[in-house]
Amino acid sequence: MSFVKIWIHLVFSTKDRQPLLTQSIRYEVHKHIIKNCKEKGIFLQAINGYTDHIHCLISLGKDQSIAKISQLIKGESSLWINKTQLIDQHFGWQDDYFAVSVSESQVSAVISYINNQENHHQKKSFNDEVEEFMNRYGWQLINN
């Protein structure tokens, strides 16, 4: 029997970082993503976000990749948001995402960070958060 435990902190934003995930719909989207993850066999430990992005803490299964998990979560949720007309305009996620591994010793800290997104973004914009991630993890935007 295989045992795999690879924690991934996955962050993705709305198309063009539009602030479409208002408080009135944000938690409905989270609940739907949680339900979808259960149906698809995706182990989602934590989810939260703000008006223009979502953070997820996921443990990859032995046959799962970050790209596939991201596609399943983002693709299905954007279809659902548009089908149910949760917002007045067409909804989409940005193509890109941020994913970084999380050591077992940091899982509880990442869960706290994810759970505290609303308070966190009262003080810091998502752009500032992205810049902080870029500096911390040595990630650079590549312009084509």
XYZ file of C-alpha atoms in Angstrom:
144
model
C 0.000 0.000 0.000
C 1.424 3.376 -1.054
C 1.551 6.259 1.380
C 2.056 9.757 0.001
C 1.782 13.003 1.921
C 2.908 16.014 -0.065
C 1.430 19.272 1.183
C 0.925 22.030 -1.375
C -0.102 25.630 -0.732
C -1.996 26.555 -3.899
C -3.013 30.145 -4.656
C -4.923 31.325 -7.718
C -6.614 34.581 -8.626
C -9.638 35.746 -10.530
C -9.077 36.747 -14.156
C -7.175 40.048 -14.200
C -7.417 39.996 -10.395
C -10.903 41.444 -10.536
C -12.493 41.699 -7.051
C -15.462 39.475 -7.968
C -15.478 37.207 -4.912
C -17.491 39.500 -2.690
C -18.247 38.383 0.841
C -21.803 37.486 -0.184
C -20.617 34.792 -2.629
C -17.077 33.951 -1.494
C -18.139 31.349 1.071
C -20.570 29.744 -1.382
C -17.652 29.303 -3.793
C -15.505 27.837 -1.008
C -18.259 25.403 -0.021
C -18.675 24.336 -3.624
C -14.929 23.789 -4.055
C -14.858 21.698 -0.856
C -17.722 19.547 -2.182
C -16.068 19.197 -5.603
C -12.744 18.202 -4.030
C -14.441 15.457 -2.007
C -16.140 14.143 -5.158
C -12.848 14.163 -7.099
C -10.725 12.591 -4.345
C -8.741 15.766 -3.687
C -7.644 16.108 -0.051
C -8.337 19.773 0.716
C -7.250 20.634 4.261
C -7.964 24.396 4.184
C -9.501 26.968 1.844
C -10.055 30.694 2.125
C -9.305 33.842 0.231
C -10.397 37.330 -0.476
C -12.143 39.264 -3.240
C -9.635 38.402 -5.960
C -7.968 35.127 -5.011
C -8.180 31.813 -3.169
C -5.669 29.899 -1.029
C -5.888 26.109 -0.674
C -3.826 23.670 1.355
C -3.888 20.326 -0.410
C -2.226 16.988 0.178
C -1.478 15.364 -3.172
C -2.413 11.749 -3.686
C -0.068 9.264 -5.334
C -1.626 9.736 -8.783
C -2.204 13.490 -8.592
C -0.199 16.408 -9.938
C -0.379 20.086 -9.055
C -1.383 20.946 -12.620
C -4.252 18.430 -12.660
C -5.535 19.438 -9.210
C -5.417 23.108 -10.175
C -7.263 22.386 -13.404
C -9.957 20.358 -11.623
C -10.551 22.985 -8.938
C -10.399 26.077 -11.135
C -12.148 24.666 -14.188
C -15.079 23.098 -12.389
C -15.611 26.050 -10.030
C -15.614 28.637 -12.838
C -18.140 26.509 -14.776
C -20.312 26.288 -11.655
C -20.078 30.031 -10.913
C -21.148 30.853 -14.477
C -23.863 28.174 -14.611
C -25.429 29.346 -11.355
C -24.937 33.016 -12.321
C -23.467 33.897 -8.943
C -22.143 37.116 -10.461
C -23.526 39.439 -13.148
C -20.674 38.896 -15.609
C -18.657 36.039 -17.043
C -16.334 34.594 -14.392
C -12.907 33.102 -14.936
C -9.733 32.334 -13.061
C -6.316 33.579 -14.119
C -4.483 30.868 -16.090
C -1.490 30.904 -13.758
C -1.281 29.872 -10.128
C 1.235 29.786 -7.297
C 2.065 26.455 -5.663
C 4.712 25.747 -3.068
C 5.418 22.680 -0.962
C 4.789 22.861 2.765
C 6.733 20.815 5.293
C 4.755 18.825 7.846
C 6.085 21.084 10.617
C 4.555 24.149 8.908
C 1.095 22.756 8.117
C -0.619 24.328 11.141
C 0.990 27.728 10.413
C -0.197 27.602 6.794
C -3.707 26.621 7.906
C -3.756 29.625 10.261
C -2.491 31.881 7.480
C -5.193 30.626 5.100
C -7.939 30.882 7.717
C -6.944 34.487 8.496
C -7.170 35.833 4.931
C -9.904 38.386 5.534
C -8.008 40.071 8.385
C -4.718 39.697 6.524
C -6.032 41.578 3.491
C -7.355 44.452 5.565
C -3.662 45.344 5.973
C -2.010 43.979 2.824
C -3.162 43.866 -0.797
C -2.984 40.705 -2.878
C -0.355 42.426 -5.055
C 1.791 42.970 -1.949
C 1.203 39.364 -0.910
C 2.308 38.110 -4.347
C 5.439 40.267 -4.169
C 6.182 38.862 -0.701
C 5.809 35.296 -2.024
C 8.060 36.126 -4.965
C 10.780 37.416 -2.653
C 10.444 34.592 -0.142
C 10.487 31.767 -2.689
C 12.722 33.272 -5.380
C 9.930 33.321 -7.934
C 9.986 35.770 -10.841
C 7.345 36.786 -13.337
C 8.382 36.009 -16.886
C 7.135 38.398 -19.552
C 6.589 36.769 -22.943
